[in-house]
Short mmCIF file of C-alpha atoms in Angstrom, two decimals:
data_model
loop_
_atom_site.label_atom_id
_atom_site.label_comp_id
_atom_site.label_asym_id
_atom_site.label_seq_id
_atom_site.Cartn_x
_atom_site.Cartn_y
_atom_site.Cartn_z
CA UNK X 1 -3.35 -18.70 -4.27
CA UNK X 2 -2.69 -20.38 -7.60
CA UNK X 3 1.03 -20.36 -8.27
CA UNK X 4 2.77 -22.53 -10.82
CA UNK X 5 6.28 -23.60 -9.90
CA UNK X 6 8.58 -25.33 -12.37
CA UNK X 7 11.84 -27.18 -11.95
CA UNK X 8 15.20 -25.42 -11.78
CA UNK X 9 16.38 -23.47 -14.78
CA UNK X 10 19.91 -22.13 -15.27
CA UNK X 11 20.70 -18.63 -16.43
CA UNK X 12 21.90 -15.22 -15.35
CA UNK X 13 20.05 -12.61 -13.30
CA UNK X 14 20.78 -8.89 -13.50
CA UNK X 15 19.48 -6.22 -11.14
CA UNK X 16 19.67 -2.52 -11.94
CA UNK X 17 19.04 0.30 -9.48
CA UNK X 18 18.83 4.06 -9.94
CA UNK X 19 21.16 5.88 -7.54
CA UNK X 20 19.60 8.89 -5.81
CA UNK X 21 16.12 8.31 -7.18
CA UNK X 22 14.35 9.27 -3.95
CA UNK X 23 16.23 12.56 -3.69
CA UNK X 24 15.59 13.23 -7.39
CA UNK X 25 11.87 12.69 -6.85
CA UNK X 26 11.84 15.09 -3.90
CA UNK X 27 13.51 17.82 -5.94
CA UNK X 28 11.93 17.33 -9.36
CA UNK X 29 8.55 15.79 -8.54
CA UNK X 30 6.76 12.58 -9.41
CA UNK X 31 6.17 13.27 -13.10
CA UNK X 32 9.82 13.78 -14.01
CA UNK X 33 10.75 10.85 -11.78
CA UNK X 34 8.43 8.58 -13.74
CA UNK X 35 10.09 9.80 -16.95
CA UNK X 36 13.45 8.67 -15.54
CA UNK X 37 12.04 5.23 -14.71
CA UNK X 38 10.65 4.92 -18.23
CA UNK X 39 13.96 6.02 -19.72
CA UNK X 40 15.81 3.36 -17.71
CA UNK X 41 13.38 0.70 -18.94
CA UNK X 42 13.79 1.89 -22.56
CA UNK X 43 17.61 1.82 -22.33
CA UNK X 44 17.63 -1.67 -20.84
CA UNK X 45 15.03 -3.06 -23.25
CA UNK X 46 16.91 -1.69 -26.25
CA UNK X 47 20.22 -3.14 -25.05
CA UNK X 48 18.97 -6.66 -24.25
CA UNK X 49 17.31 -6.82 -27.68
CA UNK X 50 15.94 -10.36 -27.42
CA UNK X 51 18.84 -11.88 -25.47
CA UNK X 52 16.86 -11.69 -22.24
CA UNK X 53 13.73 -10.24 -20.75
CA UNK X 54 12.80 -7.71 -18.11
CA UNK X 55 11.17 -9.86 -15.43
CA UNK X 56 9.82 -7.04 -13.31
CA UNK X 57 10.24 -3.52 -12.02
CA UNK X 58 11.26 -3.18 -8.39
CA UNK X 59 10.81 0.37 -7.13
CA UNK X 60 13.47 2.27 -9.04
CA UNK X 61 15.21 -0.81 -10.42
CA UNK X 62 14.73 -3.68 -12.81
CA UNK X 63 15.25 -7.43 -12.67
CA UNK X 64 16.40 -8.96 -15.95
CA UNK X 65 16.75 -12.65 -16.89
CA UNK X 66 19.13 -14.13 -19.47
CA UNK X 67 19.01 -17.80 -20.56
CA UNK X 68 22.60 -17.60 -21.78
CA UNK X 69 25.01 -15.98 -19.29
CA UNK X 70 27.53 -15.01 -21.97
CA UNK X 71 24.94 -13.36 -24.17
CA UNK X 72 23.47 -11.79 -21.07
CA UNK X 73 26.80 -10.40 -19.99
CA UNK X 74 27.31 -8.96 -23.48
CA UNK X 75 23.93 -7.28 -23.27
CA UNK X 76 24.75 -6.00 -19.79
CA UNK X 77 27.87 -4.35 -21.20
CA UNK X 78 25.60 -2.71 -23.77
CA UNK X 79 23.32 -1.46 -20.97
CA UNK X 80 26.37 -0.17 -19.10
CA UNK X 81 27.58 1.70 -22.20
CA UNK X 82 24.13 3.05 -23.07
CA UNK X 83 23.61 4.45 -19.57
CA UNK X 84 27.10 5.97 -19.52
CA UNK X 85 26.51 7.62 -22.89
CA UNK X 86 23.12 8.94 -21.80
CA UNK X 87 24.72 10.34 -18.63
CA UNK X 88 27.51 12.00 -20.62
CA UNK X 89 25.03 13.74 -22.88
CA UNK X 90 22.82 14.76 -19.95
CA UNK X 91 19.97 12.71 -21.46
CA UNK X 92 19.76 10.68 -18.26
CA UNK X 93 20.09 12.40 -14.88
CA UNK X 94 20.98 9.53 -12.55
CA UNK X 95 23.70 6.92 -12.23
CA UNK X 96 22.74 3.26 -12.35
CA UNK X 97 24.28 0.49 -10.26
CA UNK X 98 24.08 -3.10 -11.42
CA UNK X 99 24.71 -6.57 -10.02
CA UNK X 100 24.76 -9.90 -11.83
CA UNK X 101 24.95 -13.56 -10.85
CA UNK X 102 24.50 -16.92 -12.56
CA UNK X 103 22.88 -20.10 -11.31
CA UNK X 104 19.68 -22.08 -11.01
CA UNK X 105 16.34 -20.44 -10.39
CA UNK X 106 12.80 -21.68 -9.95
CA UNK X 107 10.15 -20.21 -12.21
CA UNK X 108 7.07 -18.95 -10.40
CA UNK X 109 4.66 -17.84 -13.08
CA UNK X 110 6.53 -15.13 -14.98
CA UNK X 111 8.85 -14.55 -12.05
CA UNK X 112 12.01 -16.28 -10.84
CA UNK X 113 12.89 -17.06 -7.23
CA UNK X 114 15.70 -18.69 -5.31
CA UNK X 115 19.21 -18.09 -3.98
CA UNK X 116 20.51 -17.02 -7.38
CA UNK X 117 18.00 -14.18 -7.44
CA UNK X 118 18.76 -13.21 -3.83
CA UNK X 119 22.48 -13.17 -4.50
CA UNK X 120 22.13 -11.03 -7.65
CA UNK X 121 20.02 -8.54 -5.68
CA UNK X 122 22.62 -8.41 -2.90
CA UNK X 123 25.41 -7.86 -5.44
CA UNK X 124 23.57 -4.90 -6.96
CA UNK X 125 23.16 -3.34 -3.50
CA UNK X 126 26.93 -3.37 -3.05
CA UNK X 127 27.68 -1.63 -6.36
CA UNK X 128 28.60 2.01 -6.39
CA UNK X 129 27.11 4.64 -8.71
CA UNK X 130 27.83 3.67 -12.31
CA UNK X 131 29.31 0.31 -11.31
CA UNK X 132 28.66 -3.21 -12.52
CA UNK X 133 29.49 -5.90 -9.95
CA UNK X 134 29.43 -9.57 -10.85
CA UNK X 135 30.04 -12.77 -8.94
CA UNK X 136 33.03 -15.01 -9.56
CA UNK X 137 30.63 -17.73 -10.73
CA UNK X 138 29.40 -15.37 -13.45
CA UNK X 139 32.95 -14.59 -14.58
CA UNK X 140 33.77 -18.30 -14.76
CA UNK X 141 30.62 -19.04 -16.78
CA UNK X 142 31.49 -16.72 -19.64
CA UNK X 143 32.22 -18.47 -22.94
CA UNK X 144 35.73 -18.20 -24.27
CA UNK X 145 36.85 -16.42 -21.15
CA UNK X 146 37.15 -12.71 -20.86
CA UNK X 147 40.38 -10.82 -20.49
CA UNK X 148 40.99 -10.99 -16.72
CA UNK X 149 42.01 -7.35 -16.82
CA UNK X 150 38.35 -6.54 -17.59
CA UNK X 151 37.58 -7.13 -13.92
CA UNK X 152 38.94 -5.99 -10.57
CA UNK X 153 38.38 -7.92 -7.35
CA UNK X 154 36.08 -6.29 -4.83
CA UNK X 155 35.86 -8.79 -1.99
CA UNK X 156 33.58 -11.42 -0.54
CA UNK X 157 30.01 -11.04 0.60
CA UNK X 158 27.78 -13.48 2.40
CA UNK X 159 24.09 -14.08 1.79
CA UNK X 160 21.75 -15.70 4.30
CA UNK X 161 21.27 -19.36 3.49
CA UNK X 162 24.48 -19.60 1.44
CA UNK X 163 27.24 -21.11 3.54
CA UNK X 164 30.24 -19.92 1.58
CA UNK X 165 31.50 -16.45 0.78
CA UNK X 166 30.61 -15.10 -2.64
CA UNK X 167 33.56 -13.36 -4.26
CA UNK X 168 32.75 -10.26 -6.26
CA UNK X 169 34.43 -8.40 -9.10
CA UNK X 170 33.72 -5.06 -10.69
CA UNK X 171 33.91 -4.22 -14.34
CA UNK X 172 37.05 -2.15 -14.81
CA UNK X 173 36.31 1.23 -16.32
CA UNK R 1 48.81 -29.91 2.18
CA UNK R 2 50.50 -27.49 -0.23
CA UNK R 3 52.81 -24.94 1.30
CA UNK R 4 52.35 -21.44 -0.01
CA UNK R 5 56.09 -21.09 -0.42
CA UNK R 6 55.90 -23.83 -3.12
CA UNK R 7 53.73 -21.80 -5.50
CA UNK R 8 53.99 -18.37 -7.08
CA UNK R 9 51.34 -16.56 -5.10
CA UNK R 10 50.09 -13.21 -6.43
CA UNK R 11 46.83 -12.76 -4.52
CA UNK R 12 45.80 -13.49 -0.95
CA UNK R 13 42.11 -13.59 -0.05
CA UNK R 14 41.07 -13.36 3.57
CA UNK R 15 37.50 -13.65 4.79
CA UNK R 16 35.67 -14.21 8.04
CA UNK R 17 31.97 -14.10 8.81
CA UNK R 18 32.48 -11.67 11.63
CA UNK R 19 35.57 -10.54 13.41
CA UNK R 20 38.58 -8.41 12.78
CA UNK R 21 40.98 -9.08 9.92
CA UNK R 22 44.56 -7.93 10.10
CA UNK R 23 47.16 -8.53 7.42
CA UNK R 24 50.81 -7.72 7.75
CA UNK R 25 52.87 -7.48 4.57
CA UNK R 26 56.45 -8.27 5.50
CA UNK R 27 59.54 -7.72 3.38
CA UNK R 28 61.67 -10.86 3.15
CA UNK R 29 58.75 -13.21 3.85
CA UNK R 30 58.15 -15.95 1.25
CA UNK R 31 55.05 -17.70 2.55
CA UNK R 32 51.56 -16.96 3.84
CA UNK R 33 50.89 -17.71 7.50
CA UNK R 34 47.37 -17.59 8.91
CA UNK R 35 47.64 -18.42 12.61
CA UNK R 36 45.89 -21.79 12.58
CA UNK R 37 43.19 -20.94 10.03
CA UNK R 38 42.82 -23.21 6.98
CA UNK R 39 44.60 -22.08 3.82
CA UNK R 40 43.50 -23.08 0.31
CA UNK R 41 45.82 -22.70 -2.66
CA UNK R 42 44.33 -22.40 -6.17
CA UNK R 43 46.84 -21.55 -8.87
CA UNK R 44 48.27 -18.19 -7.81
CA UNK R 45 45.57 -17.39 -5.26
CA UNK R 46 45.69 -18.24 -1.56
CA UNK R 47 42.41 -18.12 0.36
CA UNK R 48 42.08 -17.95 4.13
CA UNK R 49 38.44 -18.53 5.13
CA UNK R 50 37.85 -18.18 8.83
CA UNK R 51 34.42 -18.61 10.35
CA UNK R 52 33.30 -16.30 13.11
CA UNK R 53 36.67 -15.38 14.50
CA UNK R 54 39.25 -12.72 14.04
CA UNK R 55 42.13 -13.63 11.79
CA UNK R 56 45.70 -12.38 11.45
CA UNK R 57 47.62 -13.21 8.28
CA UNK R 58 51.25 -12.53 7.46
CA UNK R 59 52.12 -12.28 3.77
CA UNK R 60 55.09 -11.35 1.58
CA UNK R 61 55.05 -7.64 0.84
CA UNK R 62 53.65 -6.46 -2.50
CA UNK R 63 50.98 -9.16 -2.88
CA UNK R 64 47.43 -8.25 -3.92
CA UNK R 65 44.96 -8.60 -1.05
CA UNK R 66 41.19 -9.17 -1.18
CA UNK R 67 39.60 -8.95 2.26
CA UNK R 68 36.07 -9.27 3.59
CA UNK R 69 34.26 -9.44 6.91
CA UNK R 70 30.69 -8.75 7.95
CA UNK R 71 31.68 -6.78 11.01
CA UNK R 72 35.09 -6.11 12.39
CA UNK R 73 38.05 -3.87 11.89
CA UNK R 74 40.26 -4.46 8.84
CA UNK R 75 43.92 -3.50 9.12
CA UNK R 76 46.65 -3.81 6.50
CA UNK R 77 50.15 -3.05 7.76
CA UNK R 78 53.23 -2.77 5.60
CA UNK R 79 53.42 -2.40 1.84
CA UNK R 80 50.84 -4.35 -0.20
CA UNK R 81 49.84 -4.64 -3.84
CA UNK R 82 46.29 -3.87 -4.94
CA UNK R 83 44.05 -4.01 -1.86
CA UNK R 84 40.28 -4.58 -2.02
CA UNK R 85 38.16 -4.56 1.15
CA UNK R 86 34.45 -5.28 1.48
CA UNK R 87 32.92 -5.02 4.94
CA UNK R 88 29.51 -4.27 6.39
CA UNK R 89 30.74 -2.36 9.39
CA UNK R 90 34.08 -1.70 10.96
CA UNK R 91 37.02 0.61 10.67
CA UNK R 92 39.42 0.08 7.74
CA UNK R 93 43.09 1.07 7.97
CA UNK R 94 45.57 0.55 5.15
CA UNK R 95 49.17 1.71 5.47
CA UNK R 96 50.51 1.49 1.94
CA UNK R 97 49.14 -0.17 -1.20
CA UNK R 98 49.61 -0.09 -4.94
CA UNK R 99 45.88 0.67 -5.30
CA UNK R 100 42.88 0.63 -2.99
CA UNK R 101 39.21 -0.35 -3.39
CA UNK R 102 37.30 -0.14 -0.11
CA UNK R 103 33.56 -0.39 0.37
CA UNK R 104 31.98 -0.43 3.79
CA UNK R 105 28.59 0.23 5.31
CA UNK R 106 29.81 2.10 8.34
CA UNK R 107 33.23 2.77 9.70
CA UNK R 108 36.09 5.16 9.26
CA UNK R 109 38.43 4.50 6.31
CA UNK R 110 42.06 5.57 6.58
CA UNK R 111 44.63 5.02 3.83
CA UNK R 112 48.19 6.13 4.42
CA UNK R 113 49.31 6.15 0.82
CA UNK R 114 48.65 4.52 -2.50
CA UNK R 115 50.66 5.25 -5.61
CA UNK R 116 47.73 4.14 -7.77
CA UNK R 117 44.03 4.75 -7.67
CA UNK R 118 41.93 5.00 -4.52
CA UNK R 119 38.26 4.05 -4.73
CA UNK R 120 36.26 4.26 -1.51
CA UNK R 121 32.53 3.79 -1.06
CA UNK R 122 31.02 4.08 2.40
CA UNK R 123 27.59 4.77 3.81
CA UNK R 124 28.73 6.47 6.97
CA UNK R 125 32.20 7.22 8.18
CA UNK R 126 35.06 9.61 7.64
CA UNK R 127 37.43 8.87 4.74
CA UNK R 128 41.02 10.07 4.95
CA UNK R 129 43.72 9.35 2.36
CA UNK R 130 47.27 10.62 2.85
CA UNK R 131 48.47 10.23 -0.74
CA UNK R 132 46.93 8.80 -3.90
CA UNK R 133 46.86 8.84 -7.67
CA UNK R 134 43.33 9.03 -9.07
CA UNK R 135 40.79 9.24 -6.25
CA UNK R 136 37.09 8.38 -6.35
CA UNK R 137 35.38 8.64 -2.96
CA UNK R 138 31.66 8.46 -2.19
CA UNK R 139 30.13 8.71 1.28
CA UNK R 140 26.53 9.14 2.30
CA UNK R 141 27.56 10.85 5.50
CA UNK R 142 31.07 11.53 6.68
CA UNK R 143 33.89 13.92 6.06
CA UNK R 144 36.24 13.32 3.11
CA UNK R 145 39.90 14.35 3.44
CA UNK R 146 42.19 13.72 0.46
CA UNK R 147 45.78 14.93 0.70
CA UNK R 148 48.63 14.98 -1.79
CA UNK R 149 46.53 13.79 -4.75
CA UNK R 150 48.38 13.24 -8.03
CA UNK R 151 45.47 12.21 -10.26
CA UNK R 152 41.94 13.15 -11.23
CA UNK R 153 39.62 13.34 -8.27
CA UNK R 154 35.92 12.77 -7.58
CA UNK R 155 34.54 13.26 -4.08
CA UNK R 156 30.81 12.90 -3.47
CA UNK R 157 29.28 13.29 -0.04
CA UNK R 158 25.67 13.33 1.17
CA UNK R 159 26.46 15.31 4.26
CA UNK R 160 29.93 16.22 5.38
CA UNK R 161 32.88 18.46 4.70
CA UNK R 162 35.22 17.79 1.76
CA UNK R 163 38.90 18.80 1.91
CA UNK R 164 41.13 18.09 -1.10
CA UNK R 165 44.78 19.02 -1.49
CA UNK R 166 46.05 18.45 -5.00
CA UNK R 167 49.76 17.80 -5.48
CA UNK R 168 49.42 18.15 -9.26
CA UNK R 169 47.02 19.89 -11.60
CA UNK R 170 44.25 17.41 -12.45
CA UNK R 171 40.49 17.66 -12.84
CA UNK R 172 38.56 17.75 -9.57
CA UNK R 173 34.86 17.14 -9.03
CA UNK R 174 33.56 17.66 -5.49
CA UNK R 175 29.93 17.61 -4.44
CA UNK R 176 28.21 17.59 -1.07
CA UNK R 177 24.57 18.16 -0.22
CA UNK R 178 25.46 19.80 3.07
CA UNK R 179 28.96 20.77 4.11
CA UNK R 180 31.87 22.99 3.25
CA UNK R 181 34.23 22.23 0.34
CA UNK R 182 37.91 23.27 0.42
CA UNK R 183 40.14 22.55 -2.56
CA UNK R 184 43.80 23.52 -2.62
CA UNK R 185 45.65 23.53 -5.93
CA UNK R 186 49.43 23.61 -6.47
CA UNK R 187 51.12 26.93 -7.13
CA UNK R 188 50.84 28.16 -10.70
CA UNK R 189 47.85 25.95 -11.60
CA UNK R 190 45.72 27.47 -14.35
CA UNK R 191 42.32 26.08 -13.45
CA UNK R 192 38.90 26.65 -14.89
CA UNK R 193 36.69 26.73 -11.83
CA UNK R 194 32.99 25.94 -11.95
CA UNK R 195 30.86 26.50 -8.87
CA UNK R 196 27.11 27.21 -8.77
CA UNK R 197 27.69 30.15 -6.41
CA UNK R 198 30.47 31.85 -8.36
CA UNK R 199 29.55 30.56 -11.79
CA UNK R 200 32.40 29.65 -14.10
CA UNK R 201 35.77 31.32 -13.57
CA UNK R 202 38.14 30.73 -16.44
CA UNK R 203 41.75 31.63 -17.04
CA UNK R 204 42.98 33.37 -20.14
CA UNK R 205 44.39 30.92 -22.67
CA UNK R 206 44.70 27.22 -21.99
CA UNK R 207 43.84 25.77 -18.60
CA UNK R 208 45.56 22.88 -16.81
CA UNK R 209 42.48 21.41 -15.21
CA UNK R 210 38.79 21.86 -14.48
CA UNK R 211 37.61 22.14 -10.89
CA UNK R 212 33.90 21.59 -10.31
CA UNK R 213 32.57 22.09 -6.78
CA UNK R 214 28.97 22.09 -5.58
CA UNK R 215 27.68 22.33 -2.05
CA UNK R 216 23.97 22.45 -1.31
CA UNK R 217 24.45 24.39 1.91
CA UNK R 218 28.06 25.19 2.57
CA UNK R 219 30.88 27.48 1.58
CA UNK R 220 33.11 26.52 -1.37
CA UNK R 221 36.77 27.60 -1.35
CA UNK R 222 39.16 26.91 -4.19
CA UNK R 223 42.63 28.30 -3.54
CA UNK R 224 46.01 28.11 -5.20
CA UNK R 225 48.90 27.64 -2.79
#
């Protein structure tokens, strides 16, 4: 297997996940389900608008990379708003949960691997429908600081291979 | 080592890898005591990080609490500020808090009262809240019981019964795939009621609130006391 690995690179990783996608597919069928996946990809691609890139699709979710955590967080807020608006207007049938973390990753071809990726994925799993959860490290990395009232504490989680608890916050809505 | 009574503490964080966490909020107390576990103080935040054992912490009443454990019961006694709990499995009991955010994989969640918002997310386990402002509760499986609610309410359940008693007229959204839904509104409430089975039932003139209730396979009752 020919795999090119490069040295560590710092940035932010976002995972999105469609809530209830399996049940939606059972009720509405594969074709409409694929339309929902495409719509999610379109909403995310439009919101990141050059500030990051969609690394890959994972089942009913996406992994997104941002070189600049602050720009990435701004784009993530745009994704959050775009999905909420689409939900309000019934243009998008499912809620999206999102999780974001910042740190070093290793590039593996077009992909990224490492603890930072694993943590971001874990954070997304813990988010509720329509929620954005972020790690404390992500909050602290944001340029100029963000109004602390923008976030609410959620609690600590632990990820295999990471010895310390990872404290999480949710975007206040 | 700094003493917690020397700093203006607003938030106490308690975490353990696995084991029960109990926090007692005591009126008249001015310091944080953690029964032999190490305490870190960073500005206004105190962190108690225990590894692999149960931990009991005593704190001044009214402080914000952020609590996490992989597996083990979480108990908050007394009157606390905003309480956030994140646990993989284990029962969660909170007596009284300014607001509540609980998420757990499995385990019953019981909140006595919160004057503010209650947000609960659980995969499996009954959720019971004695009094709250806004309530937002999601379970995959497990009954949801919300009493004496004084704010807008969302209750979503994969399978399980939903019982909501509103103390004031606010919007209610209740949905379960399988299970009965019972919603009780205060006397004199002029509600627009939307259910798939009964369609939309409106009142003449202005309405106080909108009640939306959907059950995939269960009876839906909306009554005014």
